JSON list of C-alpha atoms in Angstrom, two decimals:
[
{"chain": "A", "resi": 10, "resn": "UNK", "atom": "CA", "xyz": [124.21, 170.33, 17.87]},
{"chain": "A", "resi": 11, "resn": "UNK", "atom": "CA", "xyz": [123.44, 172.28, 21.02]},
{"chain": "A", "resi": 12, "resn": "UNK", "atom": "CA", "xyz": [121.82, 175.05, 18.93]},
{"chain": "A", "resi": 13, "resn": "UNK", "atom": "CA", "xyz": [119.52, 172.56, 17.23]},
{"chain": "A", "resi": 14, "resn": "UNK", "atom": "CA", "xyz": [118.50, 171.07, 20.57]},
{"chain": "A", "resi": 15, "resn": "UNK", "atom": "CA", "xyz": [117.72, 174.52, 21.97]},
{"chain": "A", "resi": 16, "resn": "UNK", "atom": "CA", "xyz": [115.70, 175.48, 18.88]},
{"chain": "A", "resi": 17, "resn": "UNK", "atom": "CA", "xyz": [113.68, 172.24, 19.04]},
{"chain": "A", "resi": 18, "resn": "UNK", "atom": "CA", "xyz": [113.03, 172.71, 22.77]},
{"chain": "A", "resi": 19, "resn": "UNK", "atom": "CA", "xyz": [111.93, 176.29, 22.18]},
{"chain": "A", "resi": 20, "resn": "UNK", "atom": "CA", "xyz": [109.62, 175.28, 19.34]},
{"chain": "A", "resi": 21, "resn": "UNK", "atom": "CA", "xyz": [108.04, 172.55, 21.44]},
{"chain": "A", "resi": 22, "resn": "UNK", "atom": "CA", "xyz": [107.51, 174.86, 24.39]},
{"chain": "A", "resi": 23, "resn": "UNK", "atom": "CA", "xyz": [105.76, 177.46, 22.24]},
{"chain": "A", "resi": 24, "resn": "UNK", "atom": "CA", "xyz": [103.42, 174.93, 20.62]},
{"chain": "A", "resi": 25, "resn": "UNK", "atom": "CA", "xyz": [102.34, 173.80, 24.06]},
{"chain": "A", "resi": 26, "resn": "UNK", "atom": "CA", "xyz": [101.13, 177.27, 25.03]},
{"chain": "A", "resi": 27, "resn": "UNK", "atom": "CA", "xyz": [97.68, 176.79, 23.53]},
{"chain": "A", "resi": 28, "resn": "UNK", "atom": "CA", "xyz": [97.19, 173.61, 25.55]},
{"chain": "A", "resi": 29, "resn": "UNK", "atom": "CA", "xyz": [97.62, 175.43, 28.84]},
{"chain": "A", "resi": 30, "resn": "UNK", "atom": "CA", "xyz": [95.31, 178.31, 27.98]},
{"chain": "A", "resi": 31, "resn": "UNK", "atom": "CA", "xyz": [97.78, 180.86, 26.62]},
{"chain": "A", "resi": 32, "resn": "UNK", "atom": "CA", "xyz": [96.25, 181.90, 23.32]},
{"chain": "A", "resi": 33, "resn": "UNK", "atom": "CA", "xyz": [94.89, 184.87, 21.48]},
{"chain": "A", "resi": 34, "resn": "UNK", "atom": "CA", "xyz": [92.14, 186.82, 23.19]},
{"chain": "A", "resi": 35, "resn": "UNK", "atom": "CA", "xyz": [88.64, 186.27, 21.77]},
{"chain": "A", "resi": 36, "resn": "UNK", "atom": "CA", "xyz": [88.16, 189.96, 20.97]},
{"chain": "A", "resi": 37, "resn": "UNK", "atom": "CA", "xyz": [85.44, 192.29, 22.15]},
{"chain": "A", "resi": 38, "resn": "UNK", "atom": "CA", "xyz": [82.09, 190.68, 22.89]},
{"chain": "A", "resi": 39, "resn": "UNK", "atom": "CA", "xyz": [78.75, 192.46, 22.65]},
{"chain": "A", "resi": 40, "resn": "UNK", "atom": "CA", "xyz": [75.78, 190.94, 24.46]},
{"chain": "A", "resi": 41, "resn": "UNK", "atom": "CA", "xyz": [77.99, 187.86, 24.87]},
{"chain": "A", "resi": 42, "resn": "UNK", "atom": "CA", "xyz": [78.57, 187.50, 21.12]},
{"chain": "A", "resi": 43, "resn": "UNK", "atom": "CA", "xyz": [81.43, 188.21, 18.75]},
{"chain": "A", "resi": 44, "resn": "UNK", "atom": "CA", "xyz": [80.53, 190.05, 15.56]},
{"chain": "A", "resi": 45, "resn": "UNK", "atom": "CA", "xyz": [82.34, 190.68, 12.30]},
{"chain": "A", "resi": 46, "resn": "UNK", "atom": "CA", "xyz": [82.24, 194.45, 12.07]},
{"chain": "A", "resi": 47, "resn": "UNK", "atom": "CA", "xyz": [84.04, 197.34, 10.42]},
{"chain": "A", "resi": 48, "resn": "UNK", "atom": "CA", "xyz": [83.86, 201.07, 9.88]},
{"chain": "A", "resi": 49, "resn": "UNK", "atom": "CA", "xyz": [85.08, 202.57, 6.63]},
{"chain": "A", "resi": 50, "resn": "UNK", "atom": "CA", "xyz": [85.20, 206.04, 5.17]},
{"chain": "A", "resi": 51, "resn": "UNK", "atom": "CA", "xyz": [82.59, 206.69, 2.51]},
{"chain": "A", "resi": 52, "resn": "UNK", "atom": "CA", "xyz": [85.34, 208.12, 0.27]},
{"chain": "A", "resi": 53, "resn": "UNK", "atom": "CA", "xyz": [89.12, 207.95, 0.50]},
{"chain": "A", "resi": 54, "resn": "UNK", "atom": "CA", "xyz": [89.49, 211.71, 0.67]},
{"chain": "A", "resi": 55, "resn": "UNK", "atom": "CA", "xyz": [86.85, 212.18, 3.40]},
{"chain": "A", "resi": 56, "resn": "UNK", "atom": "CA", "xyz": [87.38, 210.11, 6.53]},
{"chain": "A", "resi": 57, "resn": "UNK", "atom": "CA", "xyz": [84.92, 212.23, 8.47]},
{"chain": "A", "resi": 58, "resn": "UNK", "atom": "CA", "xyz": [81.91, 210.45, 6.93]},
{"chain": "A", "resi": 59, "resn": "UNK", "atom": "CA", "xyz": [81.85, 206.70, 7.49]},
{"chain": "A", "resi": 60, "resn": "UNK", "atom": "CA", "xyz": [79.76, 203.55, 7.28]},
{"chain": "A", "resi": 61, "resn": "UNK", "atom": "CA", "xyz": [79.83, 201.04, 10.14]},
{"chain": "A", "resi": 62, "resn": "UNK", "atom": "CA", "xyz": [78.65, 197.54, 9.23]},
{"chain": "A", "resi": 63, "resn": "UNK", "atom": "CA", "xyz": [78.03, 194.49, 11.41]},
{"chain": "A", "resi": 64, "resn": "UNK", "atom": "CA", "xyz": [77.43, 190.97, 10.12]},
{"chain": "A", "resi": 65, "resn": "UNK", "atom": "CA", "xyz": [75.59, 188.30, 12.07]},
{"chain": "A", "resi": 66, "resn": "UNK", "atom": "CA", "xyz": [72.77, 190.45, 13.42]},
{"chain": "A", "resi": 67, "resn": "UNK", "atom": "CA", "xyz": [70.65, 187.35, 13.98]},
{"chain": "A", "resi": 68, "resn": "UNK", "atom": "CA", "xyz": [72.95, 186.38, 16.89]},
{"chain": "A", "resi": 69, "resn": "UNK", "atom": "CA", "xyz": [71.83, 189.42, 18.91]},
{"chain": "A", "resi": 70, "resn": "UNK", "atom": "CA", "xyz": [70.24, 192.57, 17.56]},
{"chain": "A", "resi": 71, "resn": "UNK", "atom": "CA", "xyz": [71.21, 194.64, 20.60]},
{"chain": "A", "resi": 72, "resn": "UNK", "atom": "CA", "xyz": [74.74, 193.26, 20.45]},
{"chain": "A", "resi": 73, "resn": "UNK", "atom": "CA", "xyz": [74.99, 194.19, 16.76]},
{"chain": "A", "resi": 74, "resn": "UNK", "atom": "CA", "xyz": [73.87, 197.76, 17.53]},
{"chain": "A", "resi": 75, "resn": "UNK", "atom": "CA", "xyz": [76.57, 198.02, 20.21]},
{"chain": "A", "resi": 76, "resn": "UNK", "atom": "CA", "xyz": [79.19, 196.56, 17.85]},
{"chain": "A", "resi": 77, "resn": "UNK", "atom": "CA", "xyz": [78.35, 199.07, 15.10]},
{"chain": "A", "resi": 78, "resn": "UNK", "atom": "CA", "xyz": [78.55, 201.96, 17.56]},
{"chain": "A", "resi": 79, "resn": "UNK", "atom": "CA", "xyz": [81.89, 200.65, 18.84]},
{"chain": "A", "resi": 80, "resn": "UNK", "atom": "CA", "xyz": [83.33, 200.48, 15.31]},
{"chain": "A", "resi": 81, "resn": "UNK", "atom": "CA", "xyz": [82.18, 204.02, 14.56]},
{"chain": "A", "resi": 82, "resn": "UNK", "atom": "CA", "xyz": [83.77, 205.25, 17.78]},
{"chain": "A", "resi": 83, "resn": "UNK", "atom": "CA", "xyz": [87.05, 203.48, 16.96]},
{"chain": "A", "resi": 84, "resn": "UNK", "atom": "CA", "xyz": [87.05, 205.04, 13.47]},
{"chain": "A", "resi": 85, "resn": "UNK", "atom": "CA", "xyz": [86.58, 208.57, 14.82]},
{"chain": "A", "resi": 86, "resn": "UNK", "atom": "CA", "xyz": [89.16, 208.10, 17.56]},
{"chain": "A", "resi": 87, "resn": "UNK", "atom": "CA", "xyz": [91.70, 206.85, 15.03]},
{"chain": "A", "resi": 88, "resn": "UNK", "atom": "CA", "xyz": [91.27, 209.66, 12.51]},
{"chain": "A", "resi": 89, "resn": "UNK", "atom": "CA", "xyz": [90.02, 212.61, 14.60]},
{"chain": "A", "resi": 90, "resn": "UNK", "atom": "CA", "xyz": [90.96, 211.86, 18.19]},
{"chain": "A", "resi": 91, "resn": "UNK", "atom": "CA", "xyz": [87.38, 212.18, 19.39]},
{"chain": "A", "resi": 92, "resn": "UNK", "atom": "CA", "xyz": [84.49, 209.85, 20.06]},
{"chain": "A", "resi": 93, "resn": "UNK", "atom": "CA", "xyz": [81.90, 212.52, 19.22]},
{"chain": "A", "resi": 94, "resn": "UNK", "atom": "CA", "xyz": [79.74, 211.33, 16.34]},
{"chain": "A", "resi": 95, "resn": "UNK", "atom": "CA", "xyz": [76.74, 212.79, 14.55]},
{"chain": "A", "resi": 96, "resn": "UNK", "atom": "CA", "xyz": [74.77, 209.72, 13.49]},
{"chain": "A", "resi": 97, "resn": "UNK", "atom": "CA", "xyz": [72.50, 209.80, 10.43]},
{"chain": "A", "resi": 98, "resn": "UNK", "atom": "CA", "xyz": [71.54, 206.21, 11.19]},
{"chain": "A", "resi": 99, "resn": "UNK", "atom": "CA", "xyz": [72.92, 205.00, 14.49]},
{"chain": "A", "resi": 100, "resn": "UNK", "atom": "CA", "xyz": [72.36, 203.72, 18.00]},
{"chain": "A", "resi": 101, "resn": "UNK", "atom": "CA", "xyz": [69.75, 206.40, 18.77]},
{"chain": "A", "resi": 102, "resn": "UNK", "atom": "CA", "xyz": [67.67, 205.51, 15.71]},
{"chain": "A", "resi": 103, "resn": "UNK", "atom": "CA", "xyz": [64.49, 203.66, 16.77]},
{"chain": "A", "resi": 104, "resn": "UNK", "atom": "CA", "xyz": [65.07, 199.90, 16.54]},
{"chain": "A", "resi": 105, "resn": "UNK", "atom": "CA", "xyz": [62.13, 199.40, 14.19]},
{"chain": "A", "resi": 106, "resn": "UNK", "atom": "CA", "xyz": [63.61, 201.97, 11.77]},
{"chain": "A", "resi": 107, "resn": "UNK", "atom": "CA", "xyz": [67.00, 200.22, 11.50]},
{"chain": "A", "resi": 108, "resn": "UNK", "atom": "CA", "xyz": [67.43, 198.23, 8.30]},
{"chain": "A", "resi": 109, "resn": "UNK", "atom": "CA", "xyz": [68.93, 194.76, 8.38]},
{"chain": "A", "resi": 110, "resn": "UNK", "atom": "CA", "xyz": [69.89, 193.49, 4.94]},
{"chain": "A", "resi": 111, "resn": "UNK", "atom": "CA", "xyz": [71.34, 190.02, 4.45]},
{"chain": "A", "resi": 112, "resn": "UNK", "atom": "CA", "xyz": [71.92, 189.68, 8.24]},
{"chain": "A", "resi": 113, "resn": "UNK", "atom": "CA", "xyz": [73.99, 192.91, 8.16]},
{"chain": "A", "resi": 114, "resn": "UNK", "atom": "CA", "xyz": [73.27, 196.11, 10.09]},
{"chain": "A", "resi": 115, "resn": "UNK", "atom": "CA", "xyz": [74.63, 199.37, 8.68]},
{"chain": "A", "resi": 116, "resn": "UNK", "atom": "CA", "xyz": [75.09, 202.69, 10.47]},
{"chain": "A", "resi": 117, "resn": "UNK", "atom": "CA", "xyz": [75.99, 206.02, 8.86]},
{"chain": "A", "resi": 118, "resn": "UNK", "atom": "CA", "xyz": [77.84, 208.67, 10.81]},
{"chain": "A", "resi": 119, "resn": "UNK", "atom": "CA", "xyz": [80.10, 211.68, 10.74]},
{"chain": "A", "resi": 120, "resn": "UNK", "atom": "CA", "xyz": [82.99, 212.31, 13.14]},
{"chain": "A", "resi": 121, "resn": "UNK", "atom": "CA", "xyz": [82.79, 215.72, 14.77]},
{"chain": "A", "resi": 122, "resn": "UNK", "atom": "CA", "xyz": [85.85, 217.80, 14.08]},
{"chain": "A", "resi": 123, "resn": "UNK", "atom": "CA", "xyz": [85.45, 220.43, 16.78]}
]
């Protein structure tokens, strides 16, 4: 009986955590916005070349550019241990030349393997 009481008390204490502000972090914000973003290898056998995509560009174009660059950097750090990237289409591309399709911004890059 004591075990059940302890388990119930523990369960109730954990469910109350969200009410006092202890909850999951909101994630990384760019220009004050959260974006759904990812960076994936163009092929399974070649992780050096990747595509970084960000959805919700209409929230903040500059924020979306930062989010795509961040995802590319994370990808290269994970697989190559470096943040050095040669961008085909990236943060240095003139803003008017970047293509937004279906509220999604796409960057193309290659991790430097020096």
